[in-house]
Tab-separated table of C-alpha atoms and ligand atoms in Angstrom:
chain	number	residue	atom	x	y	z
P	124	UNK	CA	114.623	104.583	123.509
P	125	UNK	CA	112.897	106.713	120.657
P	126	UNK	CA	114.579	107.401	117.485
P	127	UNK	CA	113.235	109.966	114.988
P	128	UNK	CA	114.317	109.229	111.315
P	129	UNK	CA	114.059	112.264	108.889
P	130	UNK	CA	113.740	111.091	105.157
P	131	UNK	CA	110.913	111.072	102.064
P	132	UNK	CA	108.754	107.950	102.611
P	133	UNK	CA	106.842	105.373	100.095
P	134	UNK	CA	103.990	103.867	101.536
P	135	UNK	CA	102.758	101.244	99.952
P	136	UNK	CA	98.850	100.985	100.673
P	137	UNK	CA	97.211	98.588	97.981
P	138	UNK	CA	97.249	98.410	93.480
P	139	UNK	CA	96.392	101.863	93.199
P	140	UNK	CA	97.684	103.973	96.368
P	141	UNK	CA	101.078	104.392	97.848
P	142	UNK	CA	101.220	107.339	99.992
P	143	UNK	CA	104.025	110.121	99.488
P	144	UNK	CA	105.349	111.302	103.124
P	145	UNK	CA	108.330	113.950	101.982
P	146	UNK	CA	110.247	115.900	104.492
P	147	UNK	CA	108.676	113.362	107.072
P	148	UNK	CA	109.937	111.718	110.186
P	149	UNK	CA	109.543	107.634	111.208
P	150	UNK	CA	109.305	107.963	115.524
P	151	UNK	CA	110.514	104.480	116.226
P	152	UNK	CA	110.199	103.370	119.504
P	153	UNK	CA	111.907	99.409	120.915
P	154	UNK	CA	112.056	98.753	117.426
P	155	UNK	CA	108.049	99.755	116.458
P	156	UNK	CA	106.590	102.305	114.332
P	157	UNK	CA	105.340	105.336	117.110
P	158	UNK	CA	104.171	107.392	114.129
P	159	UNK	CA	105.151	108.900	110.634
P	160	UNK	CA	104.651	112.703	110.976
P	161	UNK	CA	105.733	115.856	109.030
P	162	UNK	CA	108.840	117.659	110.130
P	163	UNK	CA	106.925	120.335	111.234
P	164	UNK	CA	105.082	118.784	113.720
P	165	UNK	CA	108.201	117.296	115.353
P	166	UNK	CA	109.487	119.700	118.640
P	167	UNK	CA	112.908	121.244	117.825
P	168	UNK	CA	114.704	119.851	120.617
P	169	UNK	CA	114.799	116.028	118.881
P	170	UNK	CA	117.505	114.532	117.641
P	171	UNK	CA	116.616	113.864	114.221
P	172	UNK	CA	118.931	111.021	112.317
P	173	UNK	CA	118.673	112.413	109.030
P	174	UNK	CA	119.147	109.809	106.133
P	175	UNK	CA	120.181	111.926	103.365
P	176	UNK	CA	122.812	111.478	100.440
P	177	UNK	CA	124.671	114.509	98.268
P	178	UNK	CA	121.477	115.729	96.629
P	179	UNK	CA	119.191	115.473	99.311
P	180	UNK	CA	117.197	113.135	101.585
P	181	UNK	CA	116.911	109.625	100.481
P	182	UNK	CA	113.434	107.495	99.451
P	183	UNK	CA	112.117	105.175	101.916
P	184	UNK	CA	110.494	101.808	101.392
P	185	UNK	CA	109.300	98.846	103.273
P	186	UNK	CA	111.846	96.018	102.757
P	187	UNK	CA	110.529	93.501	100.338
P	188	UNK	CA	108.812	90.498	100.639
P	189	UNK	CA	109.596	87.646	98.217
P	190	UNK	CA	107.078	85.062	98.427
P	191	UNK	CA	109.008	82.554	96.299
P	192	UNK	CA	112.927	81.319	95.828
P	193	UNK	CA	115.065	78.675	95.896
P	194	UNK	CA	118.313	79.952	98.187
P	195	UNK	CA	120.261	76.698	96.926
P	196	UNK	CA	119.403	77.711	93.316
P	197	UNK	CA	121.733	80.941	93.435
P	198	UNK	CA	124.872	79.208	92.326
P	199	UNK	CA	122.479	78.378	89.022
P	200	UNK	CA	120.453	81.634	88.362
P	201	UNK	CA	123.383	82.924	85.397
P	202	UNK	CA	123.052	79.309	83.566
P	203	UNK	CA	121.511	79.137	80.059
P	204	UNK	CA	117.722	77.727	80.173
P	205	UNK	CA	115.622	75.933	77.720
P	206	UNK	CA	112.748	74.862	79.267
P	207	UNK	CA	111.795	74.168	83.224
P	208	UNK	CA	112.581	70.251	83.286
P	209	UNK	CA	115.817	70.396	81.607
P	210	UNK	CA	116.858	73.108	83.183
P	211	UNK	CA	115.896	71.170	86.991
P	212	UNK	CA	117.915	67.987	85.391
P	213	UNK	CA	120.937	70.036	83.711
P	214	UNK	CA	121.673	72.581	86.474
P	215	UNK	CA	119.732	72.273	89.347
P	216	UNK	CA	119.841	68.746	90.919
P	217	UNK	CA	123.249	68.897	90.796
P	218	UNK	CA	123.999	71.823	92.274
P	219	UNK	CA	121.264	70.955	95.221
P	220	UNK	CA	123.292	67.759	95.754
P	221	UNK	CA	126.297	69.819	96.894
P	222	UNK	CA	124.306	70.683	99.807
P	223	UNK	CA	124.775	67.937	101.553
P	224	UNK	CA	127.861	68.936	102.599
P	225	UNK	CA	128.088	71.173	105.471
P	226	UNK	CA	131.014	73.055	104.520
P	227	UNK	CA	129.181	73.958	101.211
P	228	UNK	CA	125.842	74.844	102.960
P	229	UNK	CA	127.799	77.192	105.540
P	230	UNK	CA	129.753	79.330	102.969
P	231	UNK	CA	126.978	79.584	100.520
P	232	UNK	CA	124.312	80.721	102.884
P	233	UNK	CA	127.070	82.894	104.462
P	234	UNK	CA	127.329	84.683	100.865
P	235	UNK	CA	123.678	83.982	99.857
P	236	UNK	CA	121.891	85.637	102.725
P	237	UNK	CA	124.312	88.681	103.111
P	238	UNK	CA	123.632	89.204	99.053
P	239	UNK	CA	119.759	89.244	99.756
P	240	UNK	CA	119.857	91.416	102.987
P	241	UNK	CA	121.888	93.765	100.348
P	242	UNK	CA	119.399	93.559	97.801
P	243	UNK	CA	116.652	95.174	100.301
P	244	UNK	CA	114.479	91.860	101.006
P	245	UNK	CA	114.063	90.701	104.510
P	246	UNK	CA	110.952	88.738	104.504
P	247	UNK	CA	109.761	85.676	102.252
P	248	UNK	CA	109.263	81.868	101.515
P	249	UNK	CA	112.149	79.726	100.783
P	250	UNK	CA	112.637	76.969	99.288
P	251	UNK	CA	116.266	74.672	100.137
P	252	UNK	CA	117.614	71.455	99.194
P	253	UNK	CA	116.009	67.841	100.534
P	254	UNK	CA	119.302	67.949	103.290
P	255	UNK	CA	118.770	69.465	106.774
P	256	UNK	CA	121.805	71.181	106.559
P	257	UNK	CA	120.526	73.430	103.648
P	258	UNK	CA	117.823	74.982	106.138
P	259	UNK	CA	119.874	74.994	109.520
P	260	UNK	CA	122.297	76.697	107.933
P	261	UNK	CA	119.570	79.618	105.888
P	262	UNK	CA	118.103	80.384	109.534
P	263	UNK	CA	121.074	80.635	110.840
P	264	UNK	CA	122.238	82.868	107.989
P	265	UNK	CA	118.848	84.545	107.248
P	266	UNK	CA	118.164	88.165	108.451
P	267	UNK	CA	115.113	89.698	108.695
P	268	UNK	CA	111.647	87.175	108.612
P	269	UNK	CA	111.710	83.927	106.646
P	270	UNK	CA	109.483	80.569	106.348
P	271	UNK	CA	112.075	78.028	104.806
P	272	UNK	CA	111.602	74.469	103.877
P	273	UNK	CA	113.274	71.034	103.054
P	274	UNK	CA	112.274	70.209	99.346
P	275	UNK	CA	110.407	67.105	99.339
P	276	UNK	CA	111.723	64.669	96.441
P	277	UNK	CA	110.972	60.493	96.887
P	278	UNK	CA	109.738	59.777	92.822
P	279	UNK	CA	111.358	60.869	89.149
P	280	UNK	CA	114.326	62.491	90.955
P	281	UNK	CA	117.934	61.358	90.325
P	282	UNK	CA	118.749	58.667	92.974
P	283	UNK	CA	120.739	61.261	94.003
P	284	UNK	CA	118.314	63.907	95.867
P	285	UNK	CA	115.568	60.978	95.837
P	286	UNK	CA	114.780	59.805	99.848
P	287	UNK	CA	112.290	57.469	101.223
P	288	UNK	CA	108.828	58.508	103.268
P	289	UNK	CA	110.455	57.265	106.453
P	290	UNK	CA	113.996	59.980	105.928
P	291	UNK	CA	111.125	62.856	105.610
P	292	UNK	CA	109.116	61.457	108.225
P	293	UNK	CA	112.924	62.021	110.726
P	294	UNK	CA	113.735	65.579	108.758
P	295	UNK	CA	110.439	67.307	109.261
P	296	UNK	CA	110.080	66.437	113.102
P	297	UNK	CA	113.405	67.242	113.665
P	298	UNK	CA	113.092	70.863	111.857
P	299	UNK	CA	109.901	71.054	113.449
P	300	UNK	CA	111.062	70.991	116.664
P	301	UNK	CA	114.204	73.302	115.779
P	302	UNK	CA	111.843	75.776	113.517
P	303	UNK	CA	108.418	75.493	115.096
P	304	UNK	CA	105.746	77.365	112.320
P	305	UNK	CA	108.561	79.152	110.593
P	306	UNK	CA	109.609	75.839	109.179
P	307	UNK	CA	107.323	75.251	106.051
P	308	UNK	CA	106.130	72.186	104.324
P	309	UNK	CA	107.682	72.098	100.602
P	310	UNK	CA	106.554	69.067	98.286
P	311	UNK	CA	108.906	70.097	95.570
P	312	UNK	CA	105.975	69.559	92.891
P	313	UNK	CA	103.729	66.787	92.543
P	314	UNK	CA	105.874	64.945	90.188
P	315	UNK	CA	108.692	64.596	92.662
P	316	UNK	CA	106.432	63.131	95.102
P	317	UNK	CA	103.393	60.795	94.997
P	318	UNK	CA	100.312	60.012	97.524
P	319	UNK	CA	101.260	58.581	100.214
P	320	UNK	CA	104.002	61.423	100.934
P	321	UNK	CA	101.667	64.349	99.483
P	322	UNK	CA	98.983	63.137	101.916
P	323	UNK	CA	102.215	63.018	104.621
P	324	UNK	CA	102.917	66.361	103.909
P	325	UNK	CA	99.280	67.703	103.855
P	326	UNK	CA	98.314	66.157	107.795
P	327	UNK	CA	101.714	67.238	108.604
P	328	UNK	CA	100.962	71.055	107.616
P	329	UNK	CA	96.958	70.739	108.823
P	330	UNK	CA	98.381	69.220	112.260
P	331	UNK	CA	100.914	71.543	113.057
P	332	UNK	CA	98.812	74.490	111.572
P	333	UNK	CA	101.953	75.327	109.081
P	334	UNK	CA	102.458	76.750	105.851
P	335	UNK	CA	102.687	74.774	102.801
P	336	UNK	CA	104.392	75.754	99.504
P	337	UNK	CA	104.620	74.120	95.866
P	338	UNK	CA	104.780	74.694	91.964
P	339	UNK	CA	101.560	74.582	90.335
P	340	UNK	CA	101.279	74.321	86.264
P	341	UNK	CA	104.276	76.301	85.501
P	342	UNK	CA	104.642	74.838	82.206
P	343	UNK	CA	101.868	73.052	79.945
P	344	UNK	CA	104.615	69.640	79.485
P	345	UNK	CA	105.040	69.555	83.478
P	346	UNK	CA	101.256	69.109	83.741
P	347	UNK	CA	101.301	66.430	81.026
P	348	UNK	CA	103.406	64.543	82.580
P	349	UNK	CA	102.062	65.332	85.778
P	350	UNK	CA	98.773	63.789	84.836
P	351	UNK	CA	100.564	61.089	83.409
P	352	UNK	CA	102.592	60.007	86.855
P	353	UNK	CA	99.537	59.732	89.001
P	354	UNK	CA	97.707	57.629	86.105
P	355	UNK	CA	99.607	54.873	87.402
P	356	UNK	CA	98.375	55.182	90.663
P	357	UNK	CA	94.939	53.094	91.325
P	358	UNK	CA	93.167	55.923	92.869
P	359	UNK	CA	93.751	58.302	89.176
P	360	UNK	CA	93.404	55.593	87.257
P	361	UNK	CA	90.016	56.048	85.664
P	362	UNK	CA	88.944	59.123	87.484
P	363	UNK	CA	88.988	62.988	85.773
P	364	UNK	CA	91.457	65.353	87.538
P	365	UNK	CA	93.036	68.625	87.068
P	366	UNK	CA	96.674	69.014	88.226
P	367	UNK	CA	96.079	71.240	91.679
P	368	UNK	CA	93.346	67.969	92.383
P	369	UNK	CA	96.341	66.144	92.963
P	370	UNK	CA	97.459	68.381	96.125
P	371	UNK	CA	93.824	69.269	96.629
P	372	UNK	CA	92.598	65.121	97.840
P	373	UNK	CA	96.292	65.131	99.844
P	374	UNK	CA	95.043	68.097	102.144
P	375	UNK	CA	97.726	70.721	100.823
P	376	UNK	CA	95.019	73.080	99.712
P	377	UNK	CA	94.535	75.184	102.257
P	378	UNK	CA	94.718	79.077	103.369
P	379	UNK	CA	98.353	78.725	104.523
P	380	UNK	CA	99.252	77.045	100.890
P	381	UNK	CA	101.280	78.891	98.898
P	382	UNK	CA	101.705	77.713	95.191
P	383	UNK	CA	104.066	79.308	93.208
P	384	UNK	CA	103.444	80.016	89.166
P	385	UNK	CA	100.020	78.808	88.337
P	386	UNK	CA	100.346	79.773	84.548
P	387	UNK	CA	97.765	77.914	82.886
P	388	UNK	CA	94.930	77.313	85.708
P	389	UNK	CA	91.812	75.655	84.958
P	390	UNK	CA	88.505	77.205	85.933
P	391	UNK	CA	88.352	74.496	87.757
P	392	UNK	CA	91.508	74.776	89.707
P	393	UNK	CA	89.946	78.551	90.168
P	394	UNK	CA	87.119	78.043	92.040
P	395	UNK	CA	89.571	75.499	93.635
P	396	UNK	CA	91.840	78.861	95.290
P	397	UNK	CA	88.481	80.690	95.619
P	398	UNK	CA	86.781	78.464	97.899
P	399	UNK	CA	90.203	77.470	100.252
P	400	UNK	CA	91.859	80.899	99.954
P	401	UNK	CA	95.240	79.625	98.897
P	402	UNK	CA	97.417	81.910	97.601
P	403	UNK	CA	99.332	82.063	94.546
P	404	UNK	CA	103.073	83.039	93.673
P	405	UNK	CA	103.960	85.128	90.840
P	406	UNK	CA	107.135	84.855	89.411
P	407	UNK	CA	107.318	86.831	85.967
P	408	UNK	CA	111.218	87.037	85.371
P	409	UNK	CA	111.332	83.241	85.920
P	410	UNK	CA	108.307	82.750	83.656
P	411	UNK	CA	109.786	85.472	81.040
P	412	UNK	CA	110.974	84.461	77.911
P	413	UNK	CA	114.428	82.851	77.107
P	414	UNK	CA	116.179	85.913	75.461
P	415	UNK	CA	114.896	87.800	78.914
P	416	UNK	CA	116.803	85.251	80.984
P	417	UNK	CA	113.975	83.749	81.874
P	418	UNK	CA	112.292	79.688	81.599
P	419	UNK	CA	109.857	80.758	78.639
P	420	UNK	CA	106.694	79.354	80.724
P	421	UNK	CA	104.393	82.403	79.851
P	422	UNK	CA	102.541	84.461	81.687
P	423	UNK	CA	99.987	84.505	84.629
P	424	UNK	CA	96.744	86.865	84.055
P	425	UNK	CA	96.801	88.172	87.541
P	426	UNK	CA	93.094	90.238	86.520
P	427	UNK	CA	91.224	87.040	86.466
P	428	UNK	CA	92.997	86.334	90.183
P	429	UNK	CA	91.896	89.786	91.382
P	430	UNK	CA	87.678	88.988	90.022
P	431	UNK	CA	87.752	86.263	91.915
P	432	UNK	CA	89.537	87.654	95.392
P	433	UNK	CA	92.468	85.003	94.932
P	434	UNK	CA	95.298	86.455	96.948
P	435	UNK	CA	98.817	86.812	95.133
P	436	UNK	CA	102.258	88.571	95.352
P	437	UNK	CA	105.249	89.106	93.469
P	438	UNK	CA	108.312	86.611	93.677
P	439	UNK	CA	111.477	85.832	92.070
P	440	UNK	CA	111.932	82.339	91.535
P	441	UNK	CA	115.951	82.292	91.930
P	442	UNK	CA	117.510	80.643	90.478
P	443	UNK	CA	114.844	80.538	87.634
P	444	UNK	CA	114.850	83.977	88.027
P	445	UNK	CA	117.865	85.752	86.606
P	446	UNK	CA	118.435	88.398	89.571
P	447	UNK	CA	117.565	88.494	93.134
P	448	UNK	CA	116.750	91.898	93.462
P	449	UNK	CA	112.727	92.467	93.854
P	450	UNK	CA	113.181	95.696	92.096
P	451	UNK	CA	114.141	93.460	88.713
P	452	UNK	CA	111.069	91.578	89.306
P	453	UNK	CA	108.663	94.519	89.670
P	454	UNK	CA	110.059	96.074	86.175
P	455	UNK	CA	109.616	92.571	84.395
P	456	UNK	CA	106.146	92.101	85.592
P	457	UNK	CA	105.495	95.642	84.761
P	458	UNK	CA	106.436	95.395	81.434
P	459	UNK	CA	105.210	92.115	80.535
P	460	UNK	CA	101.849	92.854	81.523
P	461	UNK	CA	101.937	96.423	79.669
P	462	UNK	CA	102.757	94.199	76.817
P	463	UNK	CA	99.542	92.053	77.209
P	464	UNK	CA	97.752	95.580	77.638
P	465	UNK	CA	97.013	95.407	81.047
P	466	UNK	CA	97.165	98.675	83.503
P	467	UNK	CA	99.979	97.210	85.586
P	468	UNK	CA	102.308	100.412	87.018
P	469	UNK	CA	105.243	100.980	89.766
P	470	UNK	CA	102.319	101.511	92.570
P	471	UNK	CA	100.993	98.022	91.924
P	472	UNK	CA	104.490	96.445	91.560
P	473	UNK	CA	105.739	97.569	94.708
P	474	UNK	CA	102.431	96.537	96.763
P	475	UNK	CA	102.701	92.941	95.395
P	476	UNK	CA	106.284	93.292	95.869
P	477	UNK	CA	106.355	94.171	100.257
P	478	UNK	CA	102.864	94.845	101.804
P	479	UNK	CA	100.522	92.003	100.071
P	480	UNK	CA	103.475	88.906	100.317
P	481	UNK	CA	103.687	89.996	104.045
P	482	UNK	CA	100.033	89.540	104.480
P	483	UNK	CA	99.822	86.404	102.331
P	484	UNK	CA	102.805	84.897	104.419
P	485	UNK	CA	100.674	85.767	108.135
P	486	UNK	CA	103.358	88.328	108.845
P	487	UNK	CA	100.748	91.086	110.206
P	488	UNK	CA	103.303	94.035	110.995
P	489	UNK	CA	105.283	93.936	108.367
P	490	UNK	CA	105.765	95.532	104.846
P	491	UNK	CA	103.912	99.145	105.217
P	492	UNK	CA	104.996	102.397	107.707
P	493	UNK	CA	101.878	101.996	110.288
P	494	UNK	CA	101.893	102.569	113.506
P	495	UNK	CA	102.897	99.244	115.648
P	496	UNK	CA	104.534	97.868	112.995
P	497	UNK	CA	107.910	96.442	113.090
P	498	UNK	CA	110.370	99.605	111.913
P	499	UNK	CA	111.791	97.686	109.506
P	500	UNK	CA	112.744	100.057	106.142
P	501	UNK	CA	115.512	100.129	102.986
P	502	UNK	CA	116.660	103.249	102.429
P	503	UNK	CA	117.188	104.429	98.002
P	504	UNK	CA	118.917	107.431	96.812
P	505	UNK	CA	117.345	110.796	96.840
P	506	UNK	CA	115.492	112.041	93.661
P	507	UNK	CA	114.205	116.009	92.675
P	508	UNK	CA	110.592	113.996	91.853
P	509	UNK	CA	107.613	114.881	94.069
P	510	UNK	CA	105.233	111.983	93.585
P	511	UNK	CA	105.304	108.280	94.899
P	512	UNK	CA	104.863	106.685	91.152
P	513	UNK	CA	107.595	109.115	89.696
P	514	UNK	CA	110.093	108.034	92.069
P	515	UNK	CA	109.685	104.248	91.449
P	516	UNK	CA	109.269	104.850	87.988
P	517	UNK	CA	112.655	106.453	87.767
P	518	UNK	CA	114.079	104.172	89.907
P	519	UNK	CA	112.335	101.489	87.807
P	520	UNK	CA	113.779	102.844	84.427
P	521	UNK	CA	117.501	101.745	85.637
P	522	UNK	CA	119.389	99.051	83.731
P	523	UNK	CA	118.903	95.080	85.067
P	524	UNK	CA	121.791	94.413	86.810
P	525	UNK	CA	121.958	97.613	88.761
P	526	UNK	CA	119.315	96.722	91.111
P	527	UNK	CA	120.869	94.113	93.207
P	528	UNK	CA	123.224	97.136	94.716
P	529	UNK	CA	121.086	100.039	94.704
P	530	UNK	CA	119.643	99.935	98.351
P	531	UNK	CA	121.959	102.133	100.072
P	532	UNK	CA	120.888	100.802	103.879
P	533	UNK	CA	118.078	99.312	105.763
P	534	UNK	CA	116.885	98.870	109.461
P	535	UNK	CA	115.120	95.986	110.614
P	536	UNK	CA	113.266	96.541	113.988
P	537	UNK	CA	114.446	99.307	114.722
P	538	UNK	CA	118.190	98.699	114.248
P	539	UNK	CA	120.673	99.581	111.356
P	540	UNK	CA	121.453	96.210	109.793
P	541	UNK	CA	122.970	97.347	106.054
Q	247	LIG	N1	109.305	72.944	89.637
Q	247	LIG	C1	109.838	71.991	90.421
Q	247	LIG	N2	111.012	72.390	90.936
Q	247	LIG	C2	111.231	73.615	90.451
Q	247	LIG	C3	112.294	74.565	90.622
Q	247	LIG	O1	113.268	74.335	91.326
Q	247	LIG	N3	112.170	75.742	89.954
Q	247	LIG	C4	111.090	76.030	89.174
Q	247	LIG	N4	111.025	77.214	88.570
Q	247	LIG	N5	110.094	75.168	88.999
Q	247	LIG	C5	110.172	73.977	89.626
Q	248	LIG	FE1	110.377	77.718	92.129
């Protein structure tokens, strides 16, 4: 079965190119990328589904790809923030708590996942609650291509969401066996953990080849206190450590780790992602200040990532972030960066935002319009510009809380799904 999709087409190739396809059509055959081709060249006789609105055809994207978010954390995303470990106390642990109820998972994920499909993002890294109900019931929910994890939480955690080495030990076999390598390891941050189960956690992820994902110095007390915690473990005690040294001696430093934030990185802890190729998350609304909704942590200098070769990608942090829509997250770090006086445009944003989190997450046909890749694509209203940047830009230049409804459909392999 071929299909033959006529529409303009965004394609995002790396920070400084997206290609600008207009008046093109996507062949998609059993649910793959044929070809992208000019109208021209296709024979009359095809049928041509033409994706069009009132003023003409619409823009086409590659779904997103956010590498970072907290699925549980939606119910939480609209509360008022101070700083990050208030906020987790406050707001967060108990509304992860909740999860432990099946009936609660069930209808949130129901509401969660159709919300994100909605918002245009079918691929990323999620983080749930410590119960294996909150994951069961996300891949079950989930459309589109997701690595999803138990948060990991046996130290400084209300004795509510705290559980012993020996209840992980159970839950990551079981979702193991259930998930296979799109289950992924999540120490919640070192803080909630300690040695013994960070080391767990690292052989776990080097044995079953899986990805790993954490917070890494999102906020300058967290890493205080951080450094602090392990003091009081013999093996810290007199020694001279950086914060990512802590995950580094318990294995979790590797090329599938994933750490998300990673505001205020030593050099140290740079030649640390240099030399094992870990990747970094980059949430800007969560890391935005208060009066932008967001925890006030700063802001990561993604140039000194890109000297040294340190892969990254864009993410929203829900609930930290304010909105789940990656188009909110692309204007933030856009403008917070223009701020600092960096170069940082629409072209960039939308790479970081789809093609560079599918790479980083090992999901090699996904997030660009190439041939043999999965035909997976969100469809935007149709604009009078004529150039890839214009289009986002304008699209860009819409109010906040407009973006989480302004994908007007999407396919995923091949098949309408929105
Ligand atoms: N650090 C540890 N847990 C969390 C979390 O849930 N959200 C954020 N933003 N940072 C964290
Ligand atoms: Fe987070």
């Amino acid at each position: 079965m071929t299909d033959f999709y006529l529409a303009n087409f965004i394609n995002p190739k790396d920070d400084k190119q997206a290609d600008y396809h207009p008046n093109s059509v996507l062949i998609v055959e059993d649910g793959l990328i044929k070809n992208l081709v000019p109208l021209s060249e296709i024979d009359k006789d095809e049928n041509l589904i033409k994706l069009e609105d009132e003023n003409g055809l619409l823009t086409i994207i590659p779904p997103f790809c956010d590498t970072h978010f907290h699925w549980v954390q939606d119910p939480v995303s609209d509360m008022d923030k101070e700083n990050l470990l208030a906020w987790l106390e406050q707001y967060v642990f108990p509304e992860e708590r909740k999860f432990e109820d099946i009936d609660y998972a069930k209808a949130k994920a129901k509401f969660f996942f159709d919300k994100l499909k909605k918002s245009g993002t079918f691929y990323g890294a999620i983080y749930a609650s410590i119960h294996d109900n909150s994951v069961i019931e996300a891949f079950d929910c989930c459309m589109g291509d997701f690595l999803i994890g138990n948060v990991v939480m046996t130290d400084n955690s209300p004795d509510f969401l705290k559980r012993d080495l020996n209840y992980y030990k159970n839950l990551l076999d079981e979702m193991y066996q259930k998930f296979g390598d799109k289950y992924i390891v999540t120490p919640r941050f070192a803080l909630s953990c300690n040695p013994e189960i960070m080391s767990y956690l690292g052989d776990f992820s080097v044995k079953n080849d899986l990805y790993m994902q954490t917070h890494l110095s999102e906020t300058k007390n967290e890493i205080n206190i951080t450094r602090d915690y392990y003091q009081s473990f013999s093996q810290y005690k007199d020694k001279s450590y950086d914060y990512m040294d802590l995950y580094n001696d318990c294995g979790l430093v590797h090329q599938k780790a994933i750490f998300g934030h990673c505001i205020h990185l030593t050099d140290h802890e740079l030649d640390l992602f240099e030399s094992s190729k870990a990747k970094i998350a980059h949430c800007p609304t969560s890391n935005a200040p208060i009066e932008k909704r967001g925890l006030g942590s700063g802001l990561l200098d993604y140039t000194e990532l890109d000297k040294r070769k340190i892969d990254w990608a864009l993410a929203s942090d829900i609930g930290a972030g304010p909105y789940i829509s990656m188009f909110d997250v692309m204007k933030s770090f856009i403008e917070q960066h223009n701020q600092e006086g960096r170069d940082t445009d629409s072209i960039r944003a939308l790479y970081r935002a789809s093609k560079k989190g599918t790479e980083i997450l090992g999901m090699t046909n996904k997030g660009a319009f190439e041939v043999g890749y999965s035909a997976d694509f969100i469809c935007l209203p149709s604009s009078q510009l004529e150039s890839a940047k214009a289009i986002l830009d304008e699209l860009l230049a819409k109010p906040r809380d407009v973006f989480n409804n302004i994908v007007v459909s999407g396919y995923f392999e091949g098949e309408k799904v929105l």
